[in-house]
Amino acid sequence: GIEWLSFPCGQAMGTPIRLHVFLPLAAVLAALSTVAAGHPWQSVLLAVLVAGPLLLITVLVHELGHVIAAKRCGCTADHILLWPLGGLAFIGGAVKPKEQILISGSGPATHLPMLGLWAGLLALLHGSVTLSTHGLWIDSNFGSLTCIAMLNTNLVMLLFNLLVPCFPLDCSRILASLLLLRGLDPGHAAKIIVIFSVIALAGVVVLSVWSFMNSHSSSSLNVVLAVWLAAQTWRLHQARVNGQLASDPLFSAVMNTGTSATSAPVHSASAATGRSFQTFQEGPTAVGKPSSTPGSSQVCLASAIALVIAISVAQVGTSPS
């Protein structure tokens, strides 16, 4: 699994945090890119700051949003993993579609107060709020440029997680829950999610090819992102065709209570244990805690986004002498 190179690093709101050894990858790529381009040390510092500690805090807050909502819905939060692509909140327990919408939407919702925070700080430093770096210089407007970079990062993360219906992003889980609420049986709902995921994956692949051909520093992260999303989409497809959707809490509550709109056969979670489907490669038992209910993770993929924005903002020149 993806956790074998991670280690425990304290707790946040009672939830254990694990850090992956490759977590600094985005910051390293940002630093190498700005240094190779011959930018001043302020640009390197800004790129590392945005793609490093500020990104880590942003992702952690996003995942804590999922955790808080999950606990309110009666689920258990085993731990949060911060890894090179972003973050994963490992949550145990089956939830109904309305509860899943709340849990999945609570992560992206955390970007709203963070946007307000960065906008307020930018207003204090710059006198106005903008997403553009026009007229700013890296040596004399470092604080304002940092705020602009984080404003753009939070905005893109919010839109990416809410508008890209690729499994297992928040948008795909919200869409699946809405389909289940409309009366679709889990099999048909999962099929629709797989179709949308394949379309979204095509876009990610195109972006990966473009970034690679242009020698952009984010190309490696984009490739890893595309491969990981494709693997998760394939797992969902396999779970659907093998009748194992009940092993994912997104569908298990509906299937085990028989509340789907059609008379399709209901497969219990226990029947699926022979070939368990765990959406994010590891369930809530990943660190040795047994769980009687299927588990999944709420995902936040942000490293590639932060890396692109950090490098873009860091390209601002120095003030004329």
Short mmCIF file of C-alpha atoms in Angstrom, two decimals:
data_model
loop_
_atom_site.label_atom_id
_atom_site.label_comp_id
_atom_site.label_asym_id
_atom_site.label_seq_id
_atom_site.Cartn_x
_atom_site.Cartn_y
_atom_site.Cartn_z
CA GLY A 1 0.00 0.00 0.00
CA ILE A 2 0.91 3.66 -0.08
CA GLU A 3 1.57 3.83 3.68
CA TRP A 4 4.62 1.62 4.02
CA LEU A 5 6.93 4.64 3.68
CA SER A 6 4.99 6.79 6.15
CA PHE A 7 5.55 7.44 9.84
CA PRO A 8 3.38 8.81 12.68
CA CYS A 9 3.67 12.53 13.40
CA GLY A 10 1.37 13.61 16.21
CA GLN A 11 -2.36 14.25 16.19
CA ALA A 12 -4.80 16.90 15.06
CA MET A 13 -8.18 17.16 16.80
CA GLY A 14 -7.72 13.66 18.18
CA THR A 15 -6.90 12.12 14.79
CA PRO A 16 -3.42 10.60 14.26
CA ILE A 17 -1.35 12.12 11.46
CA ARG A 18 1.08 10.13 9.31
CA LEU A 19 3.64 11.74 7.00
CA HIS A 20 4.97 10.07 3.86
CA VAL A 21 8.73 10.25 3.33
CA PHE A 22 8.19 11.66 -0.17
CA LEU A 23 5.91 14.42 1.10
CA PRO A 24 8.51 17.18 0.36
CA LEU A 25 8.61 16.16 -3.33
CA ALA A 26 6.52 19.12 -4.52
CA ALA A 27 8.67 21.60 -2.58
CA VAL A 28 11.87 20.04 -3.95
CA LEU A 29 10.57 20.21 -7.52
CA ALA A 30 9.52 23.84 -6.99
CA ALA A 31 12.97 24.74 -5.69
CA LEU A 32 14.81 22.97 -8.51
CA SER A 33 12.62 24.61 -11.14
CA THR A 34 13.15 28.16 -9.86
CA VAL A 35 16.88 27.63 -9.35
CA ALA A 36 17.29 26.16 -12.85
CA ALA A 37 15.44 29.16 -14.31
CA GLY A 38 17.91 31.50 -12.67
CA HIS A 39 15.41 33.26 -10.44
CA PRO A 40 16.59 35.13 -7.30
CA TRP A 41 16.61 33.54 -3.87
CA GLN A 42 13.31 35.22 -2.96
CA SER A 43 11.62 33.32 -5.79
CA VAL A 44 13.07 30.03 -4.57
CA LEU A 45 11.90 30.77 -1.04
CA LEU A 46 8.38 31.65 -2.20
CA ALA A 47 8.09 28.52 -4.36
CA VAL A 48 9.27 26.26 -1.51
CA LEU A 49 7.01 27.99 1.01
CA VAL A 50 3.88 27.64 -1.15
CA ALA A 51 4.56 24.08 -2.34
CA GLY A 52 5.86 23.00 1.07
CA PRO A 53 4.60 24.00 4.54
CA LEU A 54 1.68 26.17 3.36
CA LEU A 55 0.46 23.37 1.10
CA LEU A 56 0.79 20.86 3.95
CA ILE A 57 -1.31 23.04 6.27
CA THR A 58 -3.94 23.60 3.56
CA VAL A 59 -4.27 19.88 2.82
CA LEU A 60 -4.42 19.04 6.53
CA VAL A 61 -7.26 21.53 7.10
CA HIS A 62 -9.09 20.05 4.08
CA GLU A 63 -8.81 16.53 5.48
CA LEU A 64 -9.84 17.66 8.97
CA GLY A 65 -13.00 19.02 7.38
CA HIS A 66 -13.80 15.49 6.20
CA VAL A 67 -12.92 14.03 9.59
CA ILE A 68 -15.13 16.42 11.57
CA ALA A 69 -18.11 15.74 9.31
CA ALA A 70 -17.49 11.98 9.43
CA LYS A 71 -17.46 11.94 13.23
CA ARG A 72 -20.72 13.90 13.30
CA CYS A 73 -22.22 11.19 11.09
CA GLY A 74 -21.17 8.48 13.52
CA CYS A 75 -18.10 7.30 11.61
CA THR A 76 -14.61 6.74 12.98
CA ALA A 77 -11.54 8.56 11.71
CA ASP A 78 -8.56 6.23 11.93
CA HIS A 79 -5.86 8.61 10.70
CA ILE A 80 -4.84 11.17 8.11
CA LEU A 81 -2.02 10.48 5.67
CA LEU A 82 -0.14 13.39 4.10
CA TRP A 83 1.62 12.05 1.01
CA PRO A 84 3.22 13.42 -2.21
CA LEU A 85 -0.08 13.89 -4.07
CA GLY A 86 -1.92 15.56 -1.18
CA GLY A 87 -3.85 13.97 1.68
CA LEU A 88 -6.02 10.99 2.61
CA ALA A 89 -8.40 10.82 5.57
CA PHE A 90 -9.00 7.17 6.44
CA ILE A 91 -12.60 6.85 7.63
CA GLY A 92 -14.43 3.76 8.81
CA GLY A 93 -18.17 3.12 8.77
CA ALA A 94 -20.98 2.98 6.23
CA VAL A 95 -22.96 6.16 5.67
CA LYS A 96 -26.17 7.03 3.87
CA PRO A 97 -26.03 9.15 0.70
CA LYS A 98 -27.01 12.39 2.47
CA GLU A 99 -24.29 11.83 5.07
CA GLN A 100 -21.76 11.06 2.33
CA ILE A 101 -22.57 14.36 0.63
CA LEU A 102 -21.92 16.15 3.92
CA ILE A 103 -18.64 14.32 4.50
CA SER A 104 -17.35 14.78 0.94
CA GLY A 105 -18.44 18.41 0.75
CA SER A 106 -16.93 19.38 4.09
CA GLY A 107 -13.36 19.06 2.80
CA PRO A 108 -13.72 21.53 -0.08
CA ALA A 109 -15.81 23.80 2.17
CA THR A 110 -12.73 24.44 4.32
CA HIS A 111 -11.19 26.38 1.45
CA LEU A 112 -13.80 29.12 1.85
CA PRO A 113 -12.54 30.38 5.23
CA MET A 114 -8.96 29.89 4.03
CA LEU A 115 -9.74 32.04 0.99
CA GLY A 116 -11.15 34.67 3.34
CA LEU A 117 -8.04 34.52 5.51
CA TRP A 118 -5.61 34.98 2.63
CA ALA A 119 -7.80 37.67 1.04
CA GLY A 120 -7.88 39.61 4.31
CA LEU A 121 -4.12 39.34 4.73
CA LEU A 122 -3.58 40.45 1.12
CA ALA A 123 -5.86 43.44 1.64
CA LEU A 124 -3.75 44.49 4.63
CA LEU A 125 -0.46 44.12 2.76
CA HIS A 126 -1.47 45.29 -0.71
CA GLY A 127 -4.50 47.49 -0.10
CA SER A 128 -6.71 45.41 -2.40
CA VAL A 129 -7.52 41.80 -3.25
CA THR A 130 -6.42 40.37 -6.60
CA LEU A 131 -5.48 37.04 -8.16
CA SER A 132 -3.00 38.69 -10.52
CA THR A 133 0.70 39.38 -9.94
CA HIS A 134 0.71 42.30 -12.37
CA GLY A 135 2.74 45.25 -11.07
CA LEU A 136 4.27 43.28 -8.17
CA TRP A 137 7.94 42.47 -7.60
CA ILE A 138 9.36 39.48 -5.78
CA ASP A 139 11.85 41.50 -3.72
CA SER A 140 9.48 44.26 -2.58
CA ASN A 141 6.10 42.45 -2.56
CA PHE A 142 7.04 39.02 -1.19
CA GLY A 143 4.20 38.88 1.35
CA SER A 144 1.55 39.96 -1.16
CA LEU A 145 2.77 37.44 -3.74
CA THR A 146 2.62 34.66 -1.14
CA CYS A 147 -0.99 35.61 -0.39
CA ILE A 148 -1.84 35.67 -4.11
CA ALA A 149 -0.26 32.24 -4.59
CA MET A 150 -2.29 30.79 -1.71
CA LEU A 151 -5.48 32.47 -2.90
CA ASN A 152 -5.05 30.83 -6.31
CA THR A 153 -4.10 27.50 -4.73
CA ASN A 154 -7.18 27.39 -2.50
CA LEU A 155 -9.47 28.54 -5.29
CA VAL A 156 -8.23 25.90 -7.74
CA MET A 157 -8.33 23.19 -5.06
CA LEU A 158 -11.93 24.13 -4.26
CA LEU A 159 -13.00 24.00 -7.91
CA PHE A 160 -10.95 20.88 -8.71
CA ASN A 161 -12.42 18.85 -5.85
CA LEU A 162 -16.00 20.00 -6.46
CA LEU A 163 -16.13 20.00 -10.27
CA VAL A 164 -13.91 17.12 -11.45
CA PRO A 165 -16.02 13.92 -11.23
CA CYS A 166 -13.11 11.49 -11.26
CA PHE A 167 -13.24 8.72 -8.68
CA PRO A 168 -12.37 8.99 -5.81
CA LEU A 169 -12.37 12.81 -5.74
CA ASP A 170 -15.01 14.54 -3.62
CA CYS A 171 -17.06 15.46 -6.69
CA SER A 172 -17.44 11.81 -7.73
CA ARG A 173 -18.65 10.80 -4.27
CA ILE A 174 -21.13 13.64 -4.13
CA LEU A 175 -22.38 12.76 -7.62
CA ALA A 176 -22.73 9.07 -6.72
CA SER A 177 -24.67 9.98 -3.57
CA LEU A 178 -27.02 12.22 -5.56
CA LEU A 179 -27.63 9.39 -8.04
CA LEU A 180 -28.44 7.02 -5.17
CA LEU A 181 -30.82 9.58 -3.68
CA ARG A 182 -32.54 9.80 -7.07
CA GLY A 183 -33.27 6.08 -6.83
CA LEU A 184 -30.56 4.57 -9.01
CA ASP A 185 -29.28 1.22 -7.83
CA PRO A 186 -25.60 1.14 -6.78
CA GLY A 187 -24.52 -0.78 -9.89
CA HIS A 188 -25.87 1.84 -12.29
CA ALA A 189 -24.58 4.69 -10.12
CA ALA A 190 -21.10 3.16 -10.07
CA LYS A 191 -21.19 2.67 -13.85
CA ILE A 192 -21.98 6.36 -14.37
CA ILE A 193 -19.13 7.35 -12.03
CA VAL A 194 -16.73 5.12 -13.96
CA ILE A 195 -17.76 6.74 -17.25
CA PHE A 196 -17.30 10.25 -15.87
CA SER A 197 -13.97 9.19 -14.36
CA VAL A 198 -12.68 7.92 -17.70
CA ILE A 199 -13.60 11.23 -19.34
CA ALA A 200 -11.90 13.20 -16.58
CA LEU A 201 -8.87 10.92 -16.76
CA ALA A 202 -8.53 11.70 -20.46
CA GLY A 203 -8.18 15.36 -19.51
CA VAL A 204 -5.57 14.55 -16.85
CA VAL A 205 -3.60 12.47 -19.37
CA VAL A 206 -3.67 15.32 -21.90
CA LEU A 207 -2.41 17.68 -19.18
CA SER A 208 0.33 15.22 -18.25
CA VAL A 209 1.50 14.92 -21.87
CA TRP A 210 1.45 18.69 -22.30
CA SER A 211 3.44 19.32 -19.13
CA PHE A 212 5.96 16.62 -20.11
CA MET A 213 6.44 18.01 -23.63
CA ASN A 214 6.97 21.47 -22.17
CA SER A 215 9.41 20.13 -19.57
CA HIS A 216 7.30 21.51 -16.73
CA SER A 217 8.30 20.48 -13.22
CA SER A 218 4.77 19.25 -12.51
CA SER A 219 4.93 16.61 -15.26
CA SER A 220 6.13 13.86 -12.91
CA LEU A 221 3.39 14.58 -10.38
CA ASN A 222 0.79 14.75 -13.17
CA VAL A 223 1.82 11.31 -14.43
CA VAL A 224 1.65 9.80 -10.94
CA LEU A 225 -1.72 11.50 -10.42
CA ALA A 226 -3.10 10.07 -13.67
CA VAL A 227 -1.87 6.55 -12.87
CA TRP A 228 -3.27 6.63 -9.33
CA LEU A 229 -6.67 7.93 -10.42
CA ALA A 230 -6.80 5.32 -13.19
CA ALA A 231 -6.03 2.57 -10.67
CA GLN A 232 -8.82 3.74 -8.36
CA THR A 233 -11.29 3.97 -11.24
CA TRP A 234 -10.33 0.44 -12.31
CA ARG A 235 -10.89 -0.81 -8.76
CA LEU A 236 -14.36 0.70 -8.75
CA HIS A 237 -15.12 -0.88 -12.14
CA GLN A 238 -13.92 -4.28 -10.93
CA ALA A 239 -15.96 -3.98 -7.74
CA ARG A 240 -19.04 -3.22 -9.82
CA VAL A 241 -18.68 -6.09 -12.27
CA ASN A 242 -17.76 -8.55 -9.50
CA GLY A 243 -20.68 -7.58 -7.26
CA GLN A 244 -18.43 -6.20 -4.52
CA LEU A 245 -19.67 -2.62 -4.24
CA ALA A 246 -20.88 -3.35 -0.71
CA SER A 247 -17.25 -3.23 0.44
CA ASP A 248 -17.20 0.53 -0.20
CA PRO A 249 -19.15 2.63 2.33
CA LEU A 250 -20.32 4.86 -0.51
CA PHE A 251 -22.66 2.04 -1.58
CA SER A 252 -22.78 -0.36 1.38
CA ALA A 253 -25.41 1.51 3.43
CA VAL A 254 -27.84 1.50 0.50
CA MET A 255 -27.12 -2.11 -0.46
CA ASN A 256 -27.28 -3.55 3.04
CA THR A 257 -30.60 -1.85 3.79
CA GLY A 258 -32.05 -2.66 0.40
CA THR A 259 -33.13 0.94 -0.22
CA SER A 260 -32.03 1.15 -3.85
CA ALA A 261 -34.70 1.98 -6.38
CA THR A 262 -34.48 -1.25 -8.31
CA SER A 263 -34.82 -4.88 -7.36
CA ALA A 264 -31.22 -5.67 -8.17
CA PRO A 265 -29.65 -8.32 -5.91
CA VAL A 266 -28.17 -6.96 -2.72
CA HIS A 267 -24.70 -8.17 -1.85
CA SER A 268 -23.78 -7.96 1.80
CA ALA A 269 -20.45 -6.62 2.95
CA SER A 270 -19.58 -10.00 4.41
CA ALA A 271 -20.10 -11.65 1.03
CA ALA A 272 -17.52 -9.36 -0.48
CA THR A 273 -14.75 -10.10 1.97
CA GLY A 274 -13.34 -12.80 -0.27
CA ARG A 275 -12.00 -10.13 -2.62
CA SER A 276 -12.39 -6.93 -0.70
CA PHE A 277 -12.55 -3.64 -2.56
CA GLN A 278 -10.85 -0.83 -0.69
CA THR A 279 -11.04 2.38 -2.60
CA PHE A 280 -7.71 3.84 -1.59
CA GLN A 281 -5.60 0.68 -1.37
CA GLU A 282 -5.87 0.66 2.42
CA GLY A 283 -8.97 0.76 4.57
CA PRO A 284 -9.31 1.96 8.16
CA THR A 285 -7.50 -1.19 9.28
CA ALA A 286 -4.27 0.11 7.73
CA VAL A 287 -2.54 0.71 11.06
CA GLY A 288 -3.84 -2.41 12.73
CA LYS A 289 -7.21 -1.30 14.07
CA PRO A 290 -9.93 -3.78 13.15
CA SER A 291 -13.19 -2.49 11.75
CA SER A 292 -16.48 -4.32 11.36
CA THR A 293 -17.69 -1.93 8.67
CA PRO A 294 -16.16 -1.16 5.28
CA GLY A 295 -13.82 1.80 5.20
CA SER A 296 -12.61 4.31 2.68
CA SER A 297 -10.66 7.53 2.49
CA GLN A 298 -11.53 11.10 1.61
CA VAL A 299 -8.89 12.32 -0.79
CA CYS A 300 -7.38 15.73 -1.49
CA LEU A 301 -5.05 15.90 -4.50
CA ALA A 302 -3.29 19.24 -4.38
CA SER A 303 0.47 18.93 -4.87
CA ALA A 304 0.49 19.34 -8.65
CA ILE A 305 -1.85 22.34 -8.35
CA ALA A 306 0.31 24.04 -5.72
CA LEU A 307 3.50 23.29 -7.67
CA VAL A 308 2.22 24.92 -10.87
CA ILE A 309 0.96 27.99 -9.02
CA ALA A 310 4.10 28.31 -6.89
CA ILE A 311 6.39 28.24 -9.94
CA SER A 312 4.14 30.64 -11.85
CA VAL A 313 4.06 33.24 -9.08
CA ALA A 314 7.78 32.81 -8.39
CA GLN A 315 8.55 33.90 -11.96
CA VAL A 316 7.74 37.50 -11.03
CA GLY A 317 10.84 39.64 -11.55
CA THR A 318 12.65 41.95 -9.18
CA SER A 319 11.91 45.67 -8.97
CA PRO A 320 13.81 47.96 -11.37
CA SER A 321 16.98 49.32 -9.81
#
